[in-house]
Amino acid sequence: MNGLIGNLSLGIAVLTAAGSLFAAAATVKFRSDRMLLWSRRLLYVLGLAITVGSAALMYALVNSDFHNAYVASYTERALPMGYKIAAFWAGQEGSLMLWALLLAGMAAIAAHGFRNRTRIEQSAMLGVLALVCGFFSALMLFAANPFVQLPVQAVDGRGLNPLLQDPYMIAHPPLLFVGYAGYTIPWAMLLAALISGRRDNQWIGSTRKWLMVSWVFLTVGIILGAKWAYIELGWGGYWAWDPVENASLLPWLTGTALLHSVMVQQHRGMFKVWNALLIASTFLLCIFGTYLTRSGVVQSVHSFGESLIGTFFLAFLCLCVLLSIVVLSKQRRLLKSEDAVQGMLTREGAFMALNVLLVLMTLATLVGTIFPLISGVVMPQPVTVGEEFYNKVVIPLSLVLLAVMSVGPLLTYGKGAAQQLIKSLILPGIAVVVGVVAALVLGMTNPWALACTAITVVAVCSVCVGLTRTVRQRRKIEDEGPLTATLRVIDGNHRRYGGQFVHMGVVMLMVGVAGSSLFGVEEDLTLEKGESKIVNGYTIKFGEIHQERHVNYLASSAHIDLTTPGGEVKTLHPEIRRYDKTEQPSAQVALNSTLARDAYVTLAGWGEGGSPVALQVFINPLIAWIWIGGIVMTLGAIFCLLPRLIKATAHAHASATTTTKHQSSPHATATVSLALAGEGQCDSQTQTTKTKQYAEAPK
Amino acid sequence: MTHVRMKMLVAGLVLIASVGYLAVAGVKSGWVYYLHVDDFVQDSSYQDRRVRLFGLVANENIEVAPELLTAKFDLRGESISIPVNYKGVVPDTFKPGGEVMVEGKLDEAGVFQADTLMTKCASKYQSEEHAKRLEEAQ
């Protein structure tokens, strides 16, 4: 019954997708609004069908319906409920189902939001969305069906892979899929705008929210994945440049570039070709990454069985690339820039540099990932480039990028930015000299570490300088205290200050990465009962091993007394778990984490009678800042998306209403420009362009 | 205007050139061959470099001492096998008959000294069991 419902809903999804696509084409051909209505309705039905299918799968999982092959392969009766639910995305079929569900939901929201667009723009968008949704539905129906029924019901399931039985793993994949699915919508909007021949820059504004949301989810997803790898995989690191990890990084890099360059198009009508290419490649990289990791073409530690899915993805990827190329090249006249970059040291110049750097990083990561494929063609034996390659190429590039990022907030659009920059760089300049000298005096000689110190200082100072300058200007006009003024300035420009908050998060992340990779220590220890050894200031003393029975596994845990360099004594329990349903043991890391450093201990094995034990000890300086940076980045990005929080004063009220939504009269526009004139040169310039746009566009 | 363009062009070229240089350097230092045991044994040209070898863990002659962080085993290909001496943490998923990847170099005695041992773990997305089940269901 469950299988029938599931298969039926997948079948309906494929049919409605085809119907929606057909109706969208008919809309254009017959200029029929009725067809348009049907195209949209069918897309909604598709969303409903996928929802029903997902509910059926979830029902089977939760109720341990072992008629279902997927349920039998990825769960067992004794599995805690949370992991039964998480098993939804633990396997190939289920994870595609989740992707399809998110995609169909977002497609419905986007289609709903597009109701007031022109007929041709709407139909193009609906057609593209139906195509992508249809692909995923067909993929599940024909190549990765989560509703395959077993001839005989299994007595018990095989259980979930122990590595996946971790709270971070529950959250990590769905977050990534929200990002992947979300990047489909801007692509559809781009194609729709080009096909319908839009010349204005308004449409790019509506992609921004989708880009932002997808970026947030992708960021959180990647960072949780890193955290999961750190806690669960037990090799002391969090990122291994594995193809699967790279696959999520690629769209993140282009997506990050997009968030910046979209603003330039919105405000200045520039970078149109860049944006079009970036939107298309971000979506295509999501598909490409999935193809790469699930088809088995690239050897990876997460080996994926070769399957039909790879062929499906490749064919779909080719189709999407072709579609993007045809539309972009046919309509390239719409992508002419309205202005030129006025100089290297301008805000648009910095955005340009940032775009180029991120694209180069994307290319380097891509080349590194598919190097075995490329080399396999020209050489008898495929060659892989290891971590070395990424460290040599991507790391220097990212440091240059971070340097641009750190001065970026001080730059203004257009001419005169350079002079302004020199003036505002005086304080950060002095601070950086002081900071680097101090670091040298304290004995830090590693050039990479010094570069990171310099970037950190400049980045923090730039934000402070920019903010105090704007606050001072505001206080000349408004009668406010410093705190009120600061809060109002920040609240008055969420995009700017949210963005800078994100930048601070990136700096923290950089500090964490640099600290742990440059100064991390690793040591393998063999300890007898009661013996202790010192690793990098930490004293590690082994007590004994004891066993404990849990719901679906048996844990052997070592009692370790850890004395920190500060003299505190902590007890750690690194474990080896033997899950009932898998023969393989699984190691559980024990961690003592502080802001300064982590002590990370894994149990590698033990001799007869529980002694001696082999321990792997990692001391990772500053690594906690990676996770803190991730949280700050997320909060900053959310802040960008929030509406104004503080109720505006009577004076500022005019600006609040006009810059949000309401149609502004010419009179109001003038007031706003005046009111904002105090907000610093750069801000007022962007704001006036914005108000001008609003004044032009009738509601 | 053209002046700005010129400057940007030069900056772009310098950037691309330096990235190209870094990429070549990176590829050179990160260069590792990916081989099957059989190919490795038959072709002597790989035997004095660092390589990544694929093969199966032979069922006999396994000596694992987790407390000493060592594992000695034979890595088996289709027709030939070579002894491997691995030093490091033995992964949880290491087992006789399992597919593994080792990275290291051959020593004079003909023993492959490995410092990396990775098991091809059951994939995150497709377990072998599941594939079998699907076949049965067909």
Short mmCIF file of N, CA, C and O in Angstrom, two decimals, chain B residues 6-114:
data_model
loop_
_atom_site.label_atom_id
_atom_site.label_comp_id
_atom_site.label_asym_id
_atom_site.label_seq_id
_atom_site.Cartn_x
_atom_site.Cartn_y
_atom_site.Cartn_z
N MET B 6 43.31 49.13 -19.06
CA MET B 6 44.67 48.65 -19.25
C MET B 6 45.20 48.10 -17.93
O MET B 6 45.73 47.00 -17.86
N LYS B 7 45.03 48.93 -16.90
CA LYS B 7 45.52 48.55 -15.57
C LYS B 7 44.88 47.24 -15.12
O LYS B 7 45.53 46.35 -14.60
N MET B 8 43.54 47.16 -15.34
CA MET B 8 42.83 45.96 -14.90
C MET B 8 43.31 44.74 -15.67
O MET B 8 43.45 43.66 -15.11
N LEU B 9 43.56 44.95 -16.95
CA LEU B 9 44.03 43.87 -17.79
C LEU B 9 45.36 43.34 -17.27
O LEU B 9 45.57 42.14 -17.11
N VAL B 10 46.28 44.30 -16.99
CA VAL B 10 47.60 43.92 -16.50
C VAL B 10 47.47 43.16 -15.17
O VAL B 10 48.03 42.08 -14.99
N ALA B 11 46.65 43.74 -14.27
CA ALA B 11 46.46 43.10 -12.95
C ALA B 11 45.90 41.69 -13.13
O ALA B 11 46.37 40.74 -12.51
N GLY B 12 44.92 41.56 -14.03
CA GLY B 12 44.31 40.27 -14.28
C GLY B 12 45.33 39.27 -14.80
O GLY B 12 45.41 38.13 -14.34
N LEU B 13 46.16 39.74 -15.76
CA LEU B 13 47.17 38.85 -16.33
C LEU B 13 48.18 38.39 -15.28
O LEU B 13 48.52 37.22 -15.21
N VAL B 14 48.62 39.35 -14.46
CA VAL B 14 49.58 39.01 -13.40
C VAL B 14 48.97 37.95 -12.47
O VAL B 14 49.59 36.94 -12.13
N LEU B 15 47.70 38.18 -12.13
CA LEU B 15 47.00 37.26 -11.23
C LEU B 15 46.91 35.87 -11.85
O LEU B 15 47.25 34.87 -11.21
N ILE B 16 46.47 35.84 -13.10
CA ILE B 16 46.28 34.55 -13.75
C ILE B 16 47.62 33.83 -13.90
O ILE B 16 47.73 32.62 -13.66
N ALA B 17 48.66 34.60 -14.26
CA ALA B 17 49.98 33.99 -14.40
C ALA B 17 50.44 33.40 -13.08
O ALA B 17 50.94 32.26 -13.04
N SER B 18 50.23 34.15 -11.98
CA SER B 18 50.72 33.62 -10.70
C SER B 18 49.90 32.41 -10.27
O SER B 18 50.44 31.46 -9.71
N VAL B 19 48.61 32.45 -10.55
CA VAL B 19 47.80 31.28 -10.21
C VAL B 19 48.23 30.07 -11.03
O VAL B 19 48.36 28.96 -10.52
N GLY B 20 48.52 30.32 -12.31
CA GLY B 20 49.00 29.25 -13.17
C GLY B 20 50.27 28.65 -12.62
O GLY B 20 50.42 27.43 -12.53
N TYR B 21 51.19 29.55 -12.20
CA TYR B 21 52.46 29.09 -11.64
C TYR B 21 52.21 28.23 -10.39
O TYR B 21 52.76 27.14 -10.25
N LEU B 22 51.35 28.75 -9.50
CA LEU B 22 51.02 28.02 -8.27
C LEU B 22 50.41 26.66 -8.60
O LEU B 22 50.72 25.66 -7.97
N ALA B 23 49.54 26.66 -9.61
CA ALA B 23 48.86 25.42 -9.96
C ALA B 23 49.86 24.37 -10.42
O ALA B 23 49.80 23.22 -10.00
N VAL B 24 50.80 24.81 -11.27
CA VAL B 24 51.81 23.87 -11.75
C VAL B 24 52.63 23.35 -10.59
O VAL B 24 52.86 22.13 -10.44
N ALA B 25 53.05 24.27 -9.70
CA ALA B 25 53.84 23.86 -8.53
C ALA B 25 53.03 22.91 -7.66
O ALA B 25 53.54 21.91 -7.17
N GLY B 26 51.75 23.23 -7.50
CA GLY B 26 50.88 22.41 -6.66
C GLY B 26 50.71 21.02 -7.23
O GLY B 26 50.79 20.02 -6.51
N VAL B 27 50.50 20.96 -8.54
CA VAL B 27 50.32 19.66 -9.19
C VAL B 27 51.59 18.84 -9.01
O VAL B 27 51.55 17.66 -8.69
N LYS B 28 52.75 19.50 -9.21
CA LYS B 28 54.03 18.77 -9.10
C LYS B 28 54.21 18.17 -7.71
O LYS B 28 54.63 17.02 -7.56
N SER B 29 53.91 18.98 -6.68
CA SER B 29 54.19 18.47 -5.34
C SER B 29 53.11 17.53 -4.85
O SER B 29 53.35 16.70 -3.98
N GLY B 30 51.91 17.66 -5.42
CA GLY B 30 50.83 16.81 -4.93
C GLY B 30 50.63 15.56 -5.78
O GLY B 30 49.77 14.75 -5.52
N TRP B 31 51.46 15.44 -6.81
CA TRP B 31 51.35 14.37 -7.82
C TRP B 31 51.47 12.98 -7.22
O TRP B 31 52.54 12.61 -6.74
N VAL B 32 50.42 12.23 -7.25
CA VAL B 32 50.49 10.85 -6.76
C VAL B 32 49.80 9.94 -7.76
O VAL B 32 48.70 10.25 -8.21
N TYR B 33 50.48 8.85 -8.14
CA TYR B 33 49.85 7.91 -9.08
C TYR B 33 48.84 7.04 -8.36
O TYR B 33 49.02 6.67 -7.21
N TYR B 34 47.82 6.70 -9.06
CA TYR B 34 46.74 5.86 -8.59
C TYR B 34 46.87 4.54 -9.30
O TYR B 34 46.75 4.50 -10.51
N LEU B 35 47.17 3.47 -8.62
CA LEU B 35 47.43 2.23 -9.33
C LEU B 35 46.75 1.05 -8.67
O LEU B 35 46.52 1.04 -7.47
N HIS B 36 46.54 0.03 -9.49
CA HIS B 36 46.14 -1.25 -8.93
C HIS B 36 47.39 -2.04 -8.63
O HIS B 36 48.42 -1.82 -9.26
N VAL B 37 47.32 -2.94 -7.70
CA VAL B 37 48.49 -3.72 -7.30
C VAL B 37 49.17 -4.35 -8.51
O VAL B 37 50.39 -4.27 -8.67
N ASP B 38 48.37 -4.92 -9.42
CA ASP B 38 48.92 -5.62 -10.57
C ASP B 38 49.76 -4.70 -11.44
O ASP B 38 50.88 -5.00 -11.81
N ASP B 39 49.20 -3.52 -11.74
CA ASP B 39 49.92 -2.56 -12.57
C ASP B 39 51.22 -2.13 -11.92
O ASP B 39 52.24 -1.96 -12.56
N PHE B 40 51.16 -1.99 -10.61
CA PHE B 40 52.32 -1.52 -9.87
C PHE B 40 53.45 -2.54 -9.92
O PHE B 40 54.60 -2.21 -10.17
N VAL B 41 53.11 -3.80 -9.72
CA VAL B 41 54.14 -4.83 -9.69
C VAL B 41 54.72 -5.05 -11.08
O VAL B 41 55.92 -5.23 -11.26
N GLN B 42 53.86 -5.00 -12.11
CA GLN B 42 54.33 -5.28 -13.46
C GLN B 42 55.19 -4.15 -14.04
O GLN B 42 56.11 -4.40 -14.80
N ASP B 43 54.88 -2.93 -13.69
CA ASP B 43 55.61 -1.80 -14.28
C ASP B 43 56.62 -1.25 -13.26
O ASP B 43 56.25 -0.61 -12.29
N SER B 44 57.92 -1.51 -13.54
CA SER B 44 58.93 -1.15 -12.54
C SER B 44 59.13 0.36 -12.44
O SER B 44 59.75 0.85 -11.50
N SER B 45 58.63 1.11 -13.41
CA SER B 45 58.91 2.55 -13.40
C SER B 45 58.22 3.27 -12.22
O SER B 45 58.59 4.37 -11.87
N TYR B 46 57.23 2.62 -11.65
CA TYR B 46 56.55 3.27 -10.52
C TYR B 46 57.18 2.90 -9.18
O TYR B 46 56.79 3.42 -8.15
N GLN B 47 58.14 1.93 -9.24
CA GLN B 47 58.52 1.32 -7.97
C GLN B 47 59.42 2.15 -7.08
O GLN B 47 59.61 1.83 -5.92
N ASP B 48 59.97 3.25 -7.62
CA ASP B 48 60.79 4.07 -6.74
C ASP B 48 60.09 5.38 -6.38
O ASP B 48 60.70 6.31 -5.91
N ARG B 49 58.81 5.47 -6.66
CA ARG B 49 58.11 6.69 -6.25
C ARG B 49 56.98 6.37 -5.26
O ARG B 49 56.60 5.25 -5.07
N ARG B 50 56.48 7.49 -4.76
CA ARG B 50 55.35 7.37 -3.85
C ARG B 50 54.09 7.16 -4.67
O ARG B 50 53.83 7.90 -5.62
N VAL B 51 53.33 6.14 -4.33
CA VAL B 51 52.11 5.86 -5.08
C VAL B 51 50.96 5.53 -4.15
O VAL B 51 51.16 5.27 -2.96
N ARG B 52 49.80 5.55 -4.73
CA ARG B 52 48.60 5.12 -4.02
C ARG B 52 48.17 3.80 -4.64
O ARG B 52 47.97 3.75 -5.86
N LEU B 53 48.06 2.78 -3.87
CA LEU B 53 47.74 1.46 -4.40
C LEU B 53 46.35 1.01 -3.97
O LEU B 53 45.96 1.18 -2.83
N PHE B 54 45.68 0.40 -4.92
CA PHE B 54 44.38 -0.20 -4.62
C PHE B 54 44.50 -1.71 -4.61
O PHE B 54 45.25 -2.26 -5.42
N GLY B 55 43.79 -2.35 -3.76
CA GLY B 55 43.77 -3.79 -3.78
C GLY B 55 42.89 -4.32 -2.67
O GLY B 55 42.20 -3.55 -1.99
N LEU B 56 42.94 -5.65 -2.52
CA LEU B 56 42.14 -6.28 -1.47
C LEU B 56 43.06 -6.78 -0.37
O LEU B 56 44.21 -7.14 -0.63
N VAL B 57 42.57 -6.81 0.83
CA VAL B 57 43.34 -7.36 1.92
C VAL B 57 43.23 -8.89 1.84
O VAL B 57 42.12 -9.42 1.84
N ALA B 58 44.40 -9.56 1.70
CA ALA B 58 44.38 -11.02 1.61
C ALA B 58 43.90 -11.61 2.93
O ALA B 58 44.10 -11.01 4.00
N ASN B 59 43.25 -12.78 2.85
CA ASN B 59 42.66 -13.35 4.07
C ASN B 59 43.71 -13.90 5.03
O ASN B 59 43.48 -13.96 6.23
N GLU B 60 44.88 -14.32 4.47
CA GLU B 60 45.91 -14.88 5.36
C GLU B 60 46.96 -13.83 5.70
O GLU B 60 47.02 -12.78 5.08
N ASN B 61 47.81 -14.20 6.64
CA ASN B 61 48.98 -13.37 7.00
C ASN B 61 48.63 -11.98 7.49
O ASN B 61 49.33 -11.02 7.20
N ILE B 62 47.54 -11.84 8.20
CA ILE B 62 47.25 -10.50 8.72
C ILE B 62 47.74 -10.41 10.15
O ILE B 62 47.42 -11.27 10.97
N GLU B 63 48.55 -9.41 10.41
CA GLU B 63 49.00 -9.18 11.78
C GLU B 63 48.63 -7.75 12.13
O GLU B 63 49.27 -6.81 11.67
N VAL B 64 47.60 -7.59 12.92
CA VAL B 64 47.22 -6.25 13.32
C VAL B 64 47.51 -6.08 14.80
O VAL B 64 47.12 -6.91 15.62
N ALA B 65 48.26 -5.04 15.12
CA ALA B 65 48.51 -4.74 16.53
C ALA B 65 48.03 -3.32 16.79
O ALA B 65 48.79 -2.38 16.67
N PRO B 66 46.75 -3.18 17.10
CA PRO B 66 46.22 -1.83 17.26
C PRO B 66 46.90 -1.06 18.37
O PRO B 66 47.05 0.16 18.29
N GLU B 67 47.37 -1.79 19.42
CA GLU B 67 47.99 -1.05 20.53
C GLU B 67 49.36 -0.51 20.13
O GLU B 67 49.86 0.42 20.74
N LEU B 68 49.96 -1.10 19.09
CA LEU B 68 51.25 -0.60 18.63
C LEU B 68 51.08 0.27 17.38
O LEU B 68 52.04 0.78 16.82
N LEU B 69 49.86 0.40 16.94
CA LEU B 69 49.53 1.17 15.75
C LEU B 69 50.24 0.63 14.51
O LEU B 69 50.85 1.38 13.75
N THR B 70 50.19 -0.68 14.33
CA THR B 70 50.76 -1.24 13.10
C THR B 70 49.81 -2.28 12.53
O THR B 70 49.00 -2.86 13.25
N ALA B 71 49.96 -2.51 11.23
CA ALA B 71 49.24 -3.59 10.58
C ALA B 71 50.12 -4.14 9.48
O ALA B 71 50.70 -3.38 8.70
N LYS B 72 50.29 -5.46 9.45
CA LYS B 72 51.03 -6.10 8.36
C LYS B 72 50.05 -7.00 7.65
O LYS B 72 49.34 -7.78 8.27
N PHE B 73 50.01 -6.88 6.33
CA PHE B 73 49.10 -7.74 5.57
C PHE B 73 49.57 -7.81 4.13
O PHE B 73 50.49 -7.11 3.72
N ASP B 74 48.98 -8.74 3.36
CA ASP B 74 49.27 -8.82 1.94
C ASP B 74 48.18 -8.10 1.17
O ASP B 74 47.00 -8.32 1.41
N LEU B 75 48.62 -7.23 0.26
CA LEU B 75 47.66 -6.54 -0.59
C LEU B 75 47.56 -7.34 -1.89
O LEU B 75 48.55 -7.57 -2.57
N ARG B 76 46.37 -7.79 -2.19
CA ARG B 76 46.15 -8.72 -3.27
C ARG B 76 45.53 -8.02 -4.47
O ARG B 76 44.60 -7.23 -4.34
N GLY B 77 46.08 -8.32 -5.64
CA GLY B 77 45.46 -7.85 -6.89
C GLY B 77 44.79 -9.02 -7.55
O GLY B 77 44.43 -9.99 -6.89
N GLU B 78 44.67 -8.97 -8.88
CA GLU B 78 44.02 -10.08 -9.59
C GLU B 78 44.92 -11.31 -9.56
O GLU B 78 44.46 -12.41 -9.33
N SER B 79 46.23 -11.10 -9.84
CA SER B 79 47.11 -12.25 -9.93
C SER B 79 48.27 -12.19 -8.94
O SER B 79 48.81 -13.22 -8.56
N ILE B 80 48.65 -11.01 -8.55
CA ILE B 80 49.84 -10.87 -7.72
C ILE B 80 49.46 -10.22 -6.39
O ILE B 80 48.46 -9.52 -6.30
N SER B 81 50.28 -10.46 -5.37
CA SER B 81 50.06 -9.70 -4.15
C SER B 81 51.41 -9.26 -3.59
O SER B 81 52.44 -9.88 -3.88
N ILE B 82 51.41 -8.17 -2.84
CA ILE B 82 52.66 -7.72 -2.22
C ILE B 82 52.45 -7.50 -0.73
O ILE B 82 51.34 -7.16 -0.30
N PRO B 83 53.52 -7.73 0.06
CA PRO B 83 53.39 -7.49 1.49
C PRO B 83 53.37 -5.99 1.80
O PRO B 83 54.09 -5.22 1.17
N VAL B 84 52.54 -5.62 2.74
CA VAL B 84 52.43 -4.22 3.12
C VAL B 84 52.72 -4.09 4.61
O VAL B 84 52.26 -4.89 5.42
N ASN B 85 53.51 -3.10 4.94
CA ASN B 85 53.82 -2.80 6.32
C ASN B 85 53.27 -1.42 6.62
O ASN B 85 53.78 -0.42 6.11
N TYR B 86 52.23 -1.37 7.40
CA TYR B 86 51.59 -0.07 7.62
C TYR B 86 51.80 0.40 9.05
O TYR B 86 51.68 -0.38 9.99
N LYS B 87 52.14 1.65 9.18
CA LYS B 87 52.29 2.21 10.52
C LYS B 87 51.33 3.37 10.68
O LYS B 87 51.34 4.32 9.89
N GLY B 88 50.49 3.30 11.67
CA GLY B 88 49.50 4.34 11.88
C GLY B 88 48.24 3.74 12.48
O GLY B 88 48.23 2.55 12.82
N VAL B 89 47.22 4.56 12.58
CA VAL B 89 45.99 4.06 13.17
C VAL B 89 45.26 3.16 12.17
O VAL B 89 45.05 3.55 11.03
N VAL B 90 44.95 1.97 12.61
CA VAL B 90 44.22 1.05 11.73
C VAL B 90 42.75 1.46 11.73
O VAL B 90 42.13 1.55 12.78
N PRO B 91 42.20 1.76 10.54
CA PRO B 91 40.82 2.23 10.51
C PRO B 91 39.84 1.18 11.03
O PRO B 91 40.11 -0.02 10.97
N ASP B 92 38.72 1.68 11.50
CA ASP B 92 37.68 0.80 12.03
C ASP B 92 37.22 -0.21 11.00
O ASP B 92 36.82 -1.32 11.32
N THR B 93 37.22 0.24 9.75
CA THR B 93 36.60 -0.56 8.71
C THR B 93 37.57 -1.55 8.06
O THR B 93 37.22 -2.22 7.10
N PHE B 94 38.82 -1.65 8.59
CA PHE B 94 39.81 -2.57 8.03
C PHE B 94 39.41 -4.01 8.35
O PHE B 94 39.20 -4.35 9.51
N LYS B 95 39.33 -4.86 7.31
CA LYS B 95 38.98 -6.27 7.56
C LYS B 95 39.49 -7.14 6.43
O LYS B 95 39.71 -6.65 5.32
N PRO B 96 39.72 -8.45 6.70
CA PRO B 96 40.19 -9.35 5.66
C PRO B 96 39.22 -9.35 4.48
O PRO B 96 38.00 -9.34 4.69
N GLY B 97 39.77 -9.33 3.27
CA GLY B 97 38.92 -9.36 2.09
C GLY B 97 38.38 -8.00 1.68
O GLY B 97 37.78 -7.85 0.64
N GLY B 98 38.60 -6.98 2.53
CA GLY B 98 38.08 -5.66 2.23
C GLY B 98 38.94 -4.92 1.21
O GLY B 98 40.12 -5.19 1.06
N GLU B 99 38.30 -3.97 0.54
CA GLU B 99 39.02 -3.18 -0.43
C GLU B 99 39.70 -2.02 0.29
O GLU B 99 39.06 -1.31 1.05
N VAL B 100 41.02 -1.85 0.04
CA VAL B 100 41.72 -0.76 0.72
C VAL B 100 42.59 0.02 -0.26
O VAL B 100 42.86 -0.42 -1.37
N MET B 101 43.00 1.19 0.19
CA MET B 101 43.92 2.02 -0.56
C MET B 101 45.08 2.32 0.38
O MET B 101 44.85 2.71 1.53
N VAL B 102 46.31 2.07 -0.06
CA VAL B 102 47.46 2.42 0.78
C VAL B 102 48.33 3.41 0.02
O VAL B 102 48.39 3.39 -1.21
N GLU B 103 48.98 4.29 0.77
CA GLU B 103 49.87 5.24 0.13
C GLU B 103 51.24 5.11 0.76
O GLU B 103 51.36 5.03 1.98
N GLY B 104 52.27 5.06 -0.07
CA GLY B 104 53.62 4.93 0.45
C GLY B 104 54.59 4.55 -0.64
O GLY B 104 54.37 4.86 -1.81
N LYS B 105 55.68 3.85 -0.24
CA LYS B 105 56.76 3.52 -1.17
C LYS B 105 57.24 2.11 -0.92
O LYS B 105 57.15 1.60 0.20
N LEU B 106 57.82 1.52 -1.98
CA LEU B 106 58.37 0.18 -1.85
C LEU B 106 59.78 0.27 -1.27
O LEU B 106 60.56 1.13 -1.69
N ASP B 107 60.11 -0.58 -0.28
CA ASP B 107 61.49 -0.53 0.24
C ASP B 107 62.37 -1.57 -0.46
O ASP B 107 61.89 -2.29 -1.34
N GLU B 108 63.66 -1.64 -0.11
CA GLU B 108 64.60 -2.53 -0.83
C GLU B 108 64.21 -3.99 -0.68
O GLU B 108 64.44 -4.80 -1.57
N ALA B 109 63.62 -4.32 0.47
CA ALA B 109 63.26 -5.72 0.71
C ALA B 109 62.00 -6.13 -0.06
O ALA B 109 61.56 -7.27 0.04
N GLY B 110 61.41 -5.19 -0.79
CA GLY B 110 60.21 -5.52 -1.55
C GLY B 110 58.93 -5.43 -0.73
O GLY B 110 57.90 -5.95 -1.11
N VAL B 111 59.04 -4.78 0.43
CA VAL B 111 57.85 -4.59 1.26
C VAL B 111 57.36 -3.16 1.05
O VAL B 111 58.14 -2.22 1.05
N PHE B 112 56.07 -3.05 0.86
CA PHE B 112 55.50 -1.73 0.64
C PHE B 112 55.29 -1.05 2.00
O PHE B 112 54.51 -1.51 2.83
N GLN B 113 56.02 0.03 2.24
CA GLN B 113 55.91 0.75 3.51
C GLN B 113 54.85 1.83 3.37
O GLN B 113 55.06 2.81 2.66
N ALA B 114 53.75 1.65 4.03
CA ALA B 114 52.63 2.59 3.86
C ALA B 114 52.45 3.46 5.10
O ALA B 114 52.64 2.99 6.22
#
